């Protein structure tokens, strides 16, 4: 009761525009799970795509793993764990009827990335030790046994996830161990895409990838940049890196977001966070500084 008294129970996330709709999630007073919604960007009328409170009724355990709408706005892929096993089951919902389609993808990590034509999605499968070890492509309407493995990692020291670039051009198979990373790109416009390596793993090398036009923008600790720097590489040669925001001692680049014309960095300088908005056409950076620590900004993701 004390915890509920200190939080806003009917909290809602800011709507994220995509095509003709704005997508968001909200909570209801007394509820325990999110409600995934959308509404037209022009006009009125909310569509509840998934009410996780309703989906949890009568179940001894229920946890949402993730939800992602298809690029054509016709379907919602969503996942849940109903046994407390940390294996998530992925279902696909037809948003016109509100009904889930036949077929469930089992033993998944929970998040999905749709292909550009909305016919399939990528997901990470978990092994018997709950380790994410394979990325598979599932075509909507087919049985899970027909899913195609596009990437597999057999070294138990490495973990993986599949993410989408902000441009929506690529899915990124992101791998990491305790001090190193590796990334592979999957072209979401290619229904038969094979992963393309950005740069081979090396001890101590960490990097993550975003996309802009015909280049990649990469945050990395390469070449002794212990607090990270930004580099760019052409799509035609993703391992050929050139400094974009060179390493600066005492400045830690925490996160990066790439937009059509802007590059936004979340940095920490002298233990204080700041946001740097850069002009990708070559203009000057604009700095938004804070004169005190901001825990909410530090926890925020710009992805």
XYZ file of C-alpha atoms in Angstrom:
303
model
C 0.000 0.000 0.000
C 2.853 2.367 0.816
C 4.532 1.621 -2.519
C 1.302 2.261 -4.424
C 0.879 5.509 -2.525
C 4.208 6.732 -3.863
C 3.722 5.982 -7.546
C 1.419 7.240 -10.259
C -0.562 4.073 -10.981
C -2.175 5.279 -14.196
C 1.149 6.312 -15.724
C 1.307 6.494 -19.526
C 4.289 6.676 -21.882
C 4.533 9.513 -24.428
C 2.988 8.444 -27.777
C 5.565 7.412 -30.387
C 4.441 8.373 -33.924
C 4.749 5.789 -36.685
C 2.995 6.338 -40.003
C -0.705 7.113 -39.464
C -0.680 6.075 -35.791
C 0.847 7.013 -32.456
C 1.766 4.048 -30.264
C 2.046 4.086 -26.482
C 1.480 2.039 -23.364
C -0.372 2.987 -20.232
C -1.400 1.498 -16.906
C -4.688 1.508 -15.038
C -5.161 2.200 -11.357
C -4.951 -1.099 -9.512
C -3.446 -2.879 -12.498
C -0.191 -4.801 -12.550
C 0.626 -4.987 -16.250
C 0.871 -2.559 -19.182
C -1.837 -1.856 -21.744
C -0.494 -1.467 -25.292
C -2.462 1.075 -27.329
C -2.469 3.175 -30.460
C -4.536 6.045 -31.770
C -4.716 7.852 -35.116
C -2.377 10.797 -35.444
C -5.238 12.641 -37.136
C -8.601 12.112 -35.533
C -9.616 10.343 -32.362
C -10.251 6.858 -31.063
C -7.971 4.571 -29.062
C -7.347 0.949 -30.039
C -6.248 -1.318 -27.202
C -3.950 -3.737 -28.976
C -3.104 -5.781 -25.885
C -4.472 -5.526 -22.363
C -1.909 -7.457 -20.344
C -4.021 -7.167 -17.186
C -6.817 -9.027 -18.971
C -4.393 -11.580 -20.417
C -3.056 -12.338 -16.933
C -6.428 -13.122 -15.342
C -6.699 -16.599 -13.870
C -2.995 -17.314 -14.274
C -0.791 -17.961 -11.218
C 2.096 -16.174 -12.936
C 2.252 -13.735 -15.838
C 4.985 -11.517 -17.231
C 5.115 -9.603 -20.494
C 8.328 -10.016 -22.453
C 7.729 -7.475 -25.184
C 5.374 -6.268 -27.907
C 6.086 -4.889 -31.385
C 3.668 -3.869 -34.126
C 4.352 -4.856 -37.730
C 5.468 -2.175 -40.225
C 2.131 -2.449 -42.066
C 0.321 -1.797 -38.731
C -1.825 -4.925 -39.197
C -0.371 -7.190 -36.491
C 1.170 -7.162 -33.039
C 3.802 -9.693 -31.997
C 3.765 -10.066 -28.227
C 5.359 -12.438 -25.746
C 4.647 -13.631 -22.247
C 5.909 -16.028 -19.592
C 3.035 -17.801 -17.847
C 5.060 -20.273 -15.780
C 7.829 -18.216 -14.189
C 10.327 -20.225 -16.233
C 11.826 -17.162 -17.993
C 11.024 -18.844 -21.302
C 8.714 -16.546 -23.271
C 6.059 -17.592 -25.785
C 5.502 -15.308 -28.787
C 2.051 -14.842 -30.284
C 0.914 -12.740 -33.229
C -2.337 -10.775 -32.919
C -4.451 -9.599 -35.841
C -5.271 -6.012 -34.904
C -8.396 -5.836 -37.048
C -10.098 -8.735 -35.259
C -8.204 -8.628 -31.953
C -7.616 -12.385 -32.168
C -4.280 -14.153 -31.914
C -3.317 -16.148 -34.987
C -2.761 -19.908 -34.722
C 0.715 -20.991 -33.757
C 3.010 -20.001 -30.881
C 6.783 -19.580 -30.838
C 8.060 -21.175 -27.624
C 11.234 -20.870 -25.512
C 12.136 -17.409 -26.764
C 13.917 -14.468 -25.141
C 10.805 -12.383 -25.746
C 11.612 -9.476 -28.077
C 11.099 -9.487 -31.836
C 12.171 -7.437 -34.868
C 9.830 -7.444 -37.873
C 10.999 -7.641 -41.458
C 10.121 -4.647 -43.652
C 7.347 -6.498 -45.509
C 5.660 -7.612 -42.242
C 5.744 -11.255 -43.333
C 8.223 -12.461 -40.721
C 10.135 -11.513 -37.596
C 13.455 -12.331 -35.953
C 13.708 -13.591 -32.388
C 16.282 -15.105 -30.028
C 15.842 -18.705 -28.896
C 16.969 -19.879 -25.453
C 18.717 -23.203 -24.825
C 18.157 -25.597 -21.922
C 20.334 -23.389 -19.709
C 18.314 -20.275 -20.568
C 21.223 -18.942 -22.594
C 20.327 -17.003 -25.747
C 22.129 -18.984 -28.428
C 20.319 -18.672 -31.773
C 18.585 -16.005 -33.865
C 15.738 -17.404 -35.957
C 13.430 -16.020 -38.633
C 9.776 -16.950 -38.165
C 7.347 -16.480 -41.036
C 3.879 -15.566 -39.842
C 1.418 -18.407 -40.384
C 4.019 -21.192 -40.374
C 4.889 -23.716 -37.670
C 7.850 -22.970 -35.417
C 9.542 -26.145 -36.687
C 9.988 -24.368 -40.042
C 11.828 -21.385 -38.521
C 15.177 -20.651 -40.142
C 18.268 -20.223 -37.987
C 20.223 -17.231 -39.284
C 22.829 -17.039 -36.521
C 24.110 -19.375 -33.806
C 26.621 -18.841 -31.011
C 27.892 -22.008 -29.340
C 30.409 -20.399 -26.989
C 28.609 -20.257 -23.602
C 30.574 -17.149 -22.612
C 28.722 -15.056 -25.194
C 25.181 -13.717 -25.000
C 23.097 -12.205 -27.747
C 20.106 -10.033 -28.495
C 18.401 -8.836 -31.663
C 17.584 -5.141 -31.991
C 16.381 -2.784 -34.700
C 18.261 0.288 -35.853
C 16.364 3.552 -35.484
C 16.349 3.836 -39.291
C 14.417 0.511 -39.449
C 16.766 -0.619 -42.185
C 18.566 -3.337 -40.215
C 18.201 -5.794 -37.403
C 21.384 -5.952 -35.343
C 22.475 -9.268 -33.850
C 24.392 -7.898 -30.866
C 26.733 -10.223 -28.982
C 28.751 -9.598 -25.842
C 30.706 -11.266 -23.094
C 32.036 -9.503 -20.009
C 34.403 -7.145 -21.813
C 33.932 -7.591 -25.585
C 31.259 -7.222 -28.243
C 30.441 -8.150 -31.817
C 27.611 -7.119 -34.160
C 26.055 -8.522 -37.318
C 23.543 -6.772 -39.595
C 20.399 -8.288 -41.114
C 18.825 -6.303 -43.952
C 15.129 -6.075 -43.048
C 14.178 -5.453 -46.696
C 15.640 -8.832 -47.726
C 13.308 -11.745 -46.853
C 16.258 -14.132 -47.074
C 18.852 -11.940 -45.360
C 22.045 -13.436 -43.999
C 23.978 -11.725 -41.196
C 26.830 -9.443 -42.161
C 29.664 -8.977 -39.691
C 30.582 -5.398 -38.752
C 33.931 -6.120 -37.064
C 35.235 -9.409 -35.613
C 35.321 -9.809 -31.855
C 38.601 -9.090 -30.096
C 39.537 -9.171 -26.400
C 38.475 -5.909 -24.755
C 36.844 -4.446 -27.887
C 33.350 -3.109 -27.259
C 31.086 -1.442 -29.777
C 27.439 -0.916 -30.687
C 25.977 0.071 -34.045
C 23.465 2.523 -35.498
C 22.672 3.286 -39.135
C 22.358 6.493 -41.136
C 22.044 6.548 -44.915
C 24.986 4.759 -46.498
C 27.047 4.612 -43.333
C 27.137 3.122 -39.879
C 27.652 5.179 -36.741
C 29.397 3.210 -34.020
C 30.099 3.864 -30.332
C 33.306 2.065 -29.373
C 36.232 1.863 -26.969
C 38.651 0.968 -29.782
C 42.177 2.389 -29.821
C 42.238 3.032 -26.088
C 39.053 5.108 -25.953
C 38.173 3.845 -22.496
C 35.259 6.285 -22.152
C 34.155 5.610 -25.736
C 34.248 7.600 -28.946
C 32.120 7.672 -32.103
C 33.320 6.387 -35.440
C 31.655 6.013 -38.822
C 32.045 3.371 -41.512
C 30.582 2.946 -44.999
C 27.988 0.219 -45.391
C 30.153 -1.215 -48.145
C 33.061 -1.648 -45.711
C 31.664 -1.788 -42.167
C 35.026 -2.643 -40.586
C 36.723 0.488 -41.952
C 36.276 2.916 -39.063
C 37.003 6.650 -39.110
C 36.691 8.960 -36.108
C 33.475 10.989 -36.005
C 33.578 12.199 -32.391
C 37.176 11.454 -31.302
C 38.008 10.193 -27.856
C 38.229 12.905 -25.204
C 39.628 11.952 -21.800
C 37.122 12.659 -19.024
C 34.101 12.581 -21.329
C 32.117 9.342 -21.319
C 29.709 8.782 -24.205
C 26.886 6.838 -22.571
C 24.399 6.474 -25.416
C 23.727 7.640 -28.964
C 20.551 8.243 -30.992
C 20.653 8.825 -34.755
C 17.901 10.796 -36.498
C 17.442 11.947 -40.100
C 19.481 15.133 -39.636
C 20.733 14.995 -36.060
C 23.058 12.887 -33.959
C 22.238 13.016 -30.244
C 24.749 11.915 -27.612
C 24.165 11.362 -23.918
C 27.481 12.113 -22.226
C 28.895 12.418 -18.734
C 31.553 15.054 -18.011
C 32.871 15.764 -14.503
C 30.333 13.199 -13.250
C 27.428 15.290 -14.622
C 25.217 14.258 -17.546
C 24.711 16.371 -20.633
C 22.973 15.996 -23.985
C 24.827 16.962 -27.151
C 22.811 17.512 -30.346
C 24.964 17.379 -33.459
C 24.097 18.404 -37.022
C 24.842 15.519 -39.399
C 25.266 17.972 -42.264
C 28.295 19.446 -40.517
C 26.907 22.233 -38.335
C 27.936 23.033 -34.790
C 26.968 20.924 -31.777
C 24.359 22.186 -29.327
C 24.978 21.240 -25.694
C 22.282 20.883 -23.041
C 24.114 20.762 -19.704
C 22.852 20.045 -16.189
C 24.325 21.607 -13.067
C 23.546 18.599 -10.897
C 23.217 14.850 -11.194
C 20.031 13.624 -12.858
C 19.348 9.936 -12.046
C 16.355 9.787 -14.390
C 18.446 11.036 -17.313
C 21.209 8.573 -16.462
C 18.726 5.689 -16.551
C 16.975 6.873 -19.705
C 17.536 5.037 -22.961
C 17.732 6.981 -26.193
C 17.066 3.856 -28.275
